[in-house]
Amino acid sequence: MEISNSNSNSNSNSNSNSQHQKKQVLLFHCIESEELARKVAAQSDLINLQTIKWRSFDDGFPNLFINNAQDIRGQHVAFLASFSSPSVIFEQLSVIYALPRLFVASFTLVLPYFPTGSFERMEEEGDVATAFTMARILSNIPISRGGPTSIVVYDIHALQERFYFGDNVLPLFETGIPLLRQRLRQLPDFDKVIVAFPDDGAWKRFHKLLDNFPVVICTKVREGDKRIVRLKEGNPSGCHVVIVDDLVQSGGTLIECQKVLSAHGAAKVSAYVTHGVFPKRSWERFIHENNDSNKGFAYFWITDSCPLTVKAIADKAPFEILSLAGSLAEALQI
């Protein structure tokens, strides 16, 4: 009986400590990210939305005001950002730099899409690696009373970019792949699903997260002035092939992969990317014409890391949104 009571007390204390460790988070957000912020807050009673007045002076420079600034003293504070274009970065950085200085207990920056991530290297003298520039800017976020700022990023383009950040911040690199795995299990032809990577870089990036699926790897080869997509290894014949990558811009590589996979007998081809960037409305080339899914992609899954894209493609096949809200709510408790 004494052992049982001891275990019971121990479990009770453990549960109490676990509950005690949960923190109330005050979540601020930029204008673009309001819908995602509301979804994150809906995941937990411990997350409370806060507001900022986003205004501009006549000369176009931001005129910003953090509401209830004195009330956030001693509180755990987070900011959900969206660096969708250079024009919105400065106003958000102004808030990001201000919040930790308001005597908050801790500060977390949530930047689901790190926008300069694909510009991470120099190929010749004179190239500017803007991924390093952005990392340096974020590394200079002021330290809060609780210590360095935590920065949450999803599926950054190159893992070595974690070393671009300085010691004044703590980058937390998350992934949207669990959302894809969950969605694939819901498919009626799940037993015929195989994963394709458009190049060796995507394979290195994601294959360990999808090692329970058969794999096809494509590659790009140069023929004259053109880069042609070829099938490198694997057999897509008769399968539902899902191409996986971190982001999409124009979508040209995905389309070429789809053609190659179909030519090698794939029954269906779908795609998943964490970040649907789609500049210049390039998502339009994937839309099903007259609801015909026999040509092109059966499904195209993206997360809501790029809010402007989510708004643009709402209810347009073959696109489906896999929301990061639940994952973000969990990340805010780390």
Short mmCIF file of C-alpha atoms in Angstrom, two decimals:
data_model
loop_
_atom_site.label_atom_id
_atom_site.label_comp_id
_atom_site.label_asym_id
_atom_site.label_seq_id
_atom_site.Cartn_x
_atom_site.Cartn_y
_atom_site.Cartn_z
CA MET A 1 0.00 0.00 0.00
CA GLU A 2 2.81 2.36 0.82
CA ILE A 3 4.43 1.73 -2.56
CA SER A 4 1.13 2.33 -4.32
CA ASN A 5 0.56 5.60 -2.45
CA SER A 6 4.10 6.70 -3.19
CA ASN A 7 3.63 6.04 -6.89
CA SER A 8 0.30 7.82 -6.80
CA ASN A 9 1.83 10.83 -5.10
CA SER A 10 4.75 10.74 -7.51
CA ASN A 11 2.41 10.64 -10.52
CA SER A 12 0.33 13.43 -9.03
CA ASN A 13 3.41 15.57 -8.49
CA SER A 14 4.63 14.77 -11.99
CA ASN A 15 1.30 15.79 -13.50
CA SER A 16 1.25 18.91 -11.35
CA ASN A 17 4.77 19.87 -12.42
CA SER A 18 3.94 19.17 -16.07
CA GLN A 19 0.88 21.42 -15.82
CA HIS A 20 2.87 24.04 -13.92
CA GLN A 21 5.41 24.19 -16.74
CA LYS A 22 2.76 25.28 -19.22
CA LYS A 23 2.94 29.01 -19.83
CA GLN A 24 0.49 31.67 -20.80
CA VAL A 25 1.59 33.27 -24.08
CA LEU A 26 0.56 36.65 -25.41
CA LEU A 27 0.60 36.38 -29.19
CA PHE A 28 1.03 39.45 -31.38
CA HIS A 29 0.92 39.20 -35.16
CA CYS A 30 1.36 41.17 -38.36
CA ILE A 31 -1.62 42.07 -40.52
CA GLU A 32 -1.09 39.25 -43.02
CA SER A 33 -0.89 36.58 -40.32
CA GLU A 34 -4.12 37.42 -38.48
CA GLU A 35 -6.02 34.35 -39.68
CA LEU A 36 -3.19 31.97 -38.78
CA ALA A 37 -2.76 33.71 -35.40
CA ARG A 38 -6.45 33.15 -34.65
CA LYS A 39 -6.09 29.46 -35.53
CA VAL A 40 -3.05 29.18 -33.24
CA ALA A 41 -4.91 30.83 -30.37
CA ALA A 42 -7.86 28.48 -30.91
CA GLN A 43 -5.56 25.53 -30.21
CA SER A 44 -5.02 26.45 -26.57
CA ASP A 45 -6.56 28.52 -23.78
CA LEU A 46 -2.98 29.40 -22.84
CA ILE A 47 -2.51 31.54 -25.95
CA ASN A 48 -4.11 34.98 -25.99
CA LEU A 49 -4.15 37.25 -29.01
CA GLN A 50 -2.87 40.82 -28.69
CA THR A 51 -3.16 43.76 -31.06
CA ILE A 52 -0.95 46.37 -32.68
CA LYS A 53 -2.00 49.52 -34.49
CA TRP A 54 -0.40 49.29 -37.92
CA ARG A 55 -0.47 52.80 -39.36
CA SER A 56 1.68 54.91 -41.67
CA PHE A 57 2.73 58.52 -41.75
CA ASP A 58 2.10 60.59 -44.88
CA ASP A 59 5.62 59.83 -46.10
CA GLY A 60 4.89 56.10 -46.01
CA PHE A 61 7.03 55.20 -43.01
CA PRO A 62 5.32 53.14 -40.28
CA ASN A 63 3.48 54.73 -37.37
CA LEU A 64 3.12 51.83 -34.96
CA PHE A 65 1.62 51.37 -31.51
CA ILE A 66 1.72 48.26 -29.30
CA ASN A 67 -1.55 48.17 -27.41
CA ASN A 68 -1.49 47.49 -23.65
CA ALA A 69 2.31 47.68 -23.56
CA GLN A 70 2.48 48.00 -19.78
CA ASP A 71 0.25 44.96 -19.28
CA ILE A 72 2.70 42.62 -21.01
CA ARG A 73 5.46 43.20 -18.46
CA GLY A 74 6.53 39.90 -16.93
CA GLN A 75 4.56 37.93 -19.53
CA HIS A 76 5.71 35.42 -22.16
CA VAL A 77 5.31 37.18 -25.49
CA ALA A 78 5.45 35.95 -29.10
CA PHE A 79 5.13 37.62 -32.48
CA LEU A 80 3.89 35.84 -35.61
CA ALA A 81 5.61 37.41 -38.62
CA SER A 82 5.28 37.13 -42.38
CA PHE A 83 8.15 38.57 -44.41
CA SER A 84 6.28 38.26 -47.69
CA SER A 85 8.03 41.22 -49.34
CA PRO A 86 10.76 43.74 -48.51
CA SER A 87 8.08 46.44 -48.12
CA VAL A 88 6.60 44.86 -44.98
CA ILE A 89 9.78 43.70 -43.29
CA PHE A 90 10.82 47.05 -41.80
CA GLU A 91 7.57 47.69 -39.95
CA GLN A 92 7.57 44.18 -38.52
CA LEU A 93 11.21 44.41 -37.49
CA SER A 94 10.39 47.63 -35.65
CA VAL A 95 7.85 45.75 -33.53
CA ILE A 96 10.10 42.69 -33.17
CA TYR A 97 12.90 44.87 -31.79
CA ALA A 98 10.52 46.73 -29.46
CA LEU A 99 8.67 43.85 -27.78
CA PRO A 100 11.62 42.28 -25.89
CA ARG A 101 12.44 45.68 -24.38
CA LEU A 102 9.04 45.95 -22.69
CA PHE A 103 10.26 43.90 -19.69
CA VAL A 104 8.67 40.70 -20.96
CA ALA A 105 9.53 37.36 -19.33
CA SER A 106 10.52 35.85 -22.68
CA PHE A 107 10.17 36.62 -26.36
CA THR A 108 9.60 34.25 -29.29
CA LEU A 109 9.60 35.24 -32.94
CA VAL A 110 7.60 32.89 -35.14
CA LEU A 111 8.70 33.26 -38.77
CA PRO A 112 7.27 30.17 -40.50
CA TYR A 113 8.86 31.01 -43.87
CA PHE A 114 12.43 32.32 -43.89
CA PRO A 115 12.18 34.20 -47.20
CA THR A 116 15.83 34.55 -48.22
CA GLY A 117 16.66 30.94 -47.42
CA SER A 118 17.32 29.93 -51.02
CA PHE A 119 19.97 32.65 -51.37
CA GLU A 120 22.38 31.06 -48.94
CA ARG A 121 25.61 30.76 -50.92
CA MET A 122 28.01 32.58 -53.21
CA GLU A 123 28.86 31.06 -56.58
CA GLU A 124 31.22 33.84 -57.58
CA GLU A 125 32.79 36.90 -56.00
CA GLY A 126 30.19 39.64 -55.83
CA ASP A 127 27.19 37.44 -55.05
CA VAL A 128 25.35 38.58 -51.91
CA ALA A 129 24.06 35.77 -49.68
CA THR A 130 20.95 37.52 -48.38
CA ALA A 131 20.07 34.55 -46.17
CA PHE A 132 23.11 35.49 -44.10
CA THR A 133 22.02 39.14 -44.08
CA MET A 134 18.56 38.26 -42.77
CA ALA A 135 20.00 35.93 -40.15
CA ARG A 136 22.31 38.70 -38.93
CA ILE A 137 19.41 41.15 -38.66
CA LEU A 138 17.37 38.69 -36.61
CA SER A 139 20.40 37.80 -34.49
CA ASN A 140 20.42 41.37 -33.19
CA ILE A 141 16.94 41.23 -31.67
CA PRO A 142 17.35 42.63 -28.13
CA ILE A 143 17.61 40.14 -25.28
CA SER A 144 14.54 40.05 -23.04
CA ARG A 145 14.52 39.61 -19.27
CA GLY A 146 14.24 35.87 -19.87
CA GLY A 147 17.28 35.67 -22.11
CA PRO A 148 17.82 35.26 -25.86
CA THR A 149 14.93 35.39 -28.31
CA SER A 150 13.66 32.07 -29.65
CA ILE A 151 13.09 32.06 -33.42
CA VAL A 152 10.75 29.40 -34.84
CA VAL A 153 11.24 28.61 -38.55
CA TYR A 154 9.73 25.82 -40.63
CA ASP A 155 11.69 23.84 -43.21
CA ILE A 156 14.44 26.36 -43.81
CA HIS A 157 15.89 25.83 -47.28
CA ALA A 158 19.33 24.66 -46.17
CA LEU A 159 20.08 23.24 -42.74
CA GLN A 160 23.50 24.87 -42.63
CA GLU A 161 21.71 28.21 -42.36
CA ARG A 162 21.31 27.55 -38.64
CA PHE A 163 24.95 28.55 -38.35
CA TYR A 164 24.22 31.97 -39.86
CA PHE A 165 22.45 33.00 -36.65
CA GLY A 166 24.44 34.55 -33.80
CA ASP A 167 24.56 33.53 -30.16
CA ASN A 168 22.02 36.18 -29.08
CA VAL A 169 19.11 34.13 -30.46
CA LEU A 170 17.99 30.51 -30.25
CA PRO A 171 16.73 29.25 -33.64
CA LEU A 172 14.22 26.40 -33.47
CA PHE A 173 13.86 24.58 -36.78
CA GLU A 174 10.56 22.76 -37.19
CA THR A 175 9.05 20.87 -40.13
CA GLY A 176 5.65 20.53 -41.75
CA ILE A 177 6.26 16.91 -42.80
CA PRO A 178 4.15 15.42 -39.94
CA LEU A 179 1.14 17.23 -41.44
CA LEU A 180 1.84 15.56 -44.78
CA ARG A 181 2.20 12.12 -43.21
CA GLN A 182 -1.14 12.56 -41.45
CA ARG A 183 -2.86 13.63 -44.68
CA LEU A 184 -1.40 10.76 -46.69
CA ARG A 185 -2.79 8.24 -44.21
CA GLN A 186 -6.27 9.58 -45.02
CA LEU A 187 -5.98 8.81 -48.74
CA PRO A 188 -8.01 5.87 -50.08
CA ASP A 189 -4.97 4.70 -52.07
CA PHE A 190 -2.51 5.12 -49.18
CA ASP A 191 -1.08 1.67 -49.82
CA LYS A 192 0.00 2.82 -53.30
CA VAL A 193 1.64 6.08 -52.20
CA ILE A 194 5.33 6.57 -52.87
CA VAL A 195 7.40 9.71 -52.30
CA ALA A 196 9.40 11.46 -54.99
CA PHE A 197 12.14 14.03 -54.51
CA PRO A 198 12.81 16.51 -57.33
CA ASP A 199 16.57 16.45 -56.71
CA ASP A 200 19.24 15.09 -54.38
CA GLY A 201 18.96 18.17 -52.18
CA ALA A 202 15.31 17.46 -51.36
CA TRP A 203 16.17 13.79 -50.71
CA LYS A 204 18.90 14.75 -48.23
CA ARG A 205 16.55 17.24 -46.60
CA PHE A 206 13.49 15.01 -46.10
CA HIS A 207 14.10 11.31 -46.69
CA LYS A 208 14.67 10.47 -43.01
CA LEU A 209 11.29 12.00 -42.18
CA LEU A 210 9.56 9.83 -44.80
CA ASP A 211 11.59 6.62 -44.55
CA ASN A 212 8.47 4.43 -44.28
CA PHE A 213 7.55 5.19 -47.92
CA PRO A 214 9.11 3.81 -51.11
CA VAL A 215 11.17 6.51 -52.81
CA VAL A 216 11.71 7.87 -56.30
CA ILE A 217 14.45 10.42 -56.96
CA CYS A 218 14.58 12.76 -59.93
CA THR A 219 17.59 14.75 -61.03
CA LYS A 220 18.37 17.70 -63.25
CA VAL A 221 20.85 17.30 -66.10
CA ARG A 222 22.15 20.00 -68.37
CA GLU A 223 21.54 19.64 -72.11
CA GLY A 224 22.95 22.66 -73.89
CA ASP A 225 21.46 25.75 -72.28
CA LYS A 226 18.60 23.81 -70.69
CA ARG A 227 18.30 21.81 -67.47
CA ILE A 228 16.23 18.69 -68.05
CA VAL A 229 14.54 16.61 -65.33
CA ARG A 230 15.28 12.90 -65.49
CA LEU A 231 14.31 9.89 -63.36
CA LYS A 232 17.39 8.92 -61.35
CA GLU A 233 16.14 5.94 -59.33
CA GLY A 234 12.94 4.19 -58.30
CA ASN A 235 9.88 2.92 -60.15
CA PRO A 236 6.69 5.04 -60.06
CA SER A 237 4.65 2.68 -62.28
CA GLY A 238 1.07 2.20 -61.04
CA CYS A 239 1.62 4.31 -57.93
CA HIS A 240 0.31 7.56 -56.48
CA VAL A 241 3.53 9.57 -56.42
CA VAL A 242 3.83 12.53 -54.06
CA ILE A 243 6.61 15.00 -54.87
CA VAL A 244 8.05 16.58 -51.70
CA ASP A 245 10.08 19.77 -51.44
CA ASP A 246 10.52 22.68 -49.05
CA LEU A 247 9.14 25.45 -51.27
CA VAL A 248 7.79 26.33 -54.67
CA GLN A 249 8.37 29.52 -56.65
CA SER A 250 7.44 29.35 -60.34
CA GLY A 251 6.67 25.63 -60.13
CA GLY A 252 8.61 24.75 -63.27
CA THR A 253 10.61 21.95 -61.64
CA LEU A 254 7.50 20.35 -60.15
CA ILE A 255 5.73 20.37 -63.50
CA GLU A 256 8.70 18.78 -65.24
CA CYS A 257 8.89 16.12 -62.53
CA GLN A 258 5.19 15.41 -62.93
CA LYS A 259 5.64 14.88 -66.67
CA VAL A 260 8.58 12.51 -66.15
CA LEU A 261 6.78 10.49 -63.47
CA SER A 262 3.63 10.20 -65.60
CA ALA A 263 5.72 9.11 -68.56
CA HIS A 264 7.13 6.32 -66.39
CA GLY A 265 3.68 5.01 -65.53
CA ALA A 266 2.64 6.86 -62.36
CA ALA A 267 -1.11 6.43 -61.80
CA LYS A 268 -1.36 9.82 -60.05
CA VAL A 269 1.04 12.60 -59.19
CA SER A 270 0.57 14.98 -56.26
CA ALA A 271 2.86 17.50 -54.59
CA TYR A 272 3.66 18.82 -51.15
CA VAL A 273 5.70 21.90 -50.28
CA THR A 274 5.83 23.59 -46.91
CA HIS A 275 6.04 27.08 -48.40
CA GLY A 276 3.83 28.01 -51.35
CA VAL A 277 5.58 31.23 -52.37
CA PHE A 278 4.19 31.43 -55.93
CA PRO A 279 5.36 34.91 -57.02
CA LYS A 280 3.41 36.61 -59.81
CA ARG A 281 0.42 34.27 -59.29
CA SER A 282 2.42 31.32 -60.61
CA TRP A 283 -0.03 29.05 -58.77
CA GLU A 284 -2.41 29.59 -61.68
CA ARG A 285 -0.54 27.10 -63.85
CA PHE A 286 -1.57 24.31 -61.44
CA ILE A 287 -5.31 25.02 -61.36
CA HIS A 288 -7.57 22.27 -62.68
CA GLU A 289 -9.35 23.46 -65.81
CA ASN A 290 -13.02 22.48 -65.86
CA ASN A 291 -12.38 20.42 -62.70
CA ASP A 292 -10.26 18.02 -64.76
CA SER A 293 -7.75 16.34 -62.46
CA ASN A 294 -6.64 13.78 -65.03
CA LYS A 295 -4.03 16.18 -66.29
CA GLY A 296 -1.54 17.66 -63.86
CA PHE A 297 -1.60 17.15 -60.11
CA ALA A 298 -4.23 15.19 -58.20
CA TYR A 299 -3.46 17.12 -54.99
CA PHE A 300 -1.18 20.02 -54.18
CA TRP A 301 -0.65 20.43 -50.44
CA ILE A 302 0.91 23.52 -48.89
CA THR A 303 0.95 24.90 -45.35
CA ASP A 304 -0.28 28.34 -44.34
CA SER A 305 3.26 29.68 -43.88
CA CYS A 306 2.65 32.17 -46.72
CA PRO A 307 -0.67 33.88 -45.86
CA LEU A 308 -1.07 35.80 -49.13
CA THR A 309 -0.90 32.56 -51.11
CA VAL A 310 -3.44 30.90 -48.82
CA LYS A 311 -5.88 33.71 -49.46
CA ALA A 312 -5.30 33.61 -53.23
CA ILE A 313 -5.82 29.87 -53.71
CA ALA A 314 -8.75 29.36 -51.35
CA ASP A 315 -11.13 26.66 -52.65
CA LYS A 316 -9.12 26.17 -55.84
CA ALA A 317 -8.34 22.57 -56.82
CA PRO A 318 -5.91 20.87 -56.58
CA PHE A 319 -4.74 22.97 -53.61
CA GLU A 320 -5.31 21.97 -50.00
CA ILE A 321 -4.00 23.82 -46.95
CA LEU A 322 -2.37 21.87 -44.12
CA SER A 323 -2.37 24.32 -41.24
CA LEU A 324 0.66 24.82 -39.01
CA ALA A 325 -1.56 26.13 -36.20
CA GLY A 326 -1.34 23.06 -33.95
CA SER A 327 2.39 22.72 -34.43
CA LEU A 328 2.92 26.44 -33.73
CA ALA A 329 0.88 26.24 -30.53
CA GLU A 330 3.12 23.40 -29.35
CA ALA A 331 6.28 25.28 -30.34
CA LEU A 332 5.22 28.24 -28.21
CA GLN A 333 5.33 26.01 -25.13
CA ILE A 334 8.96 24.99 -25.66
#
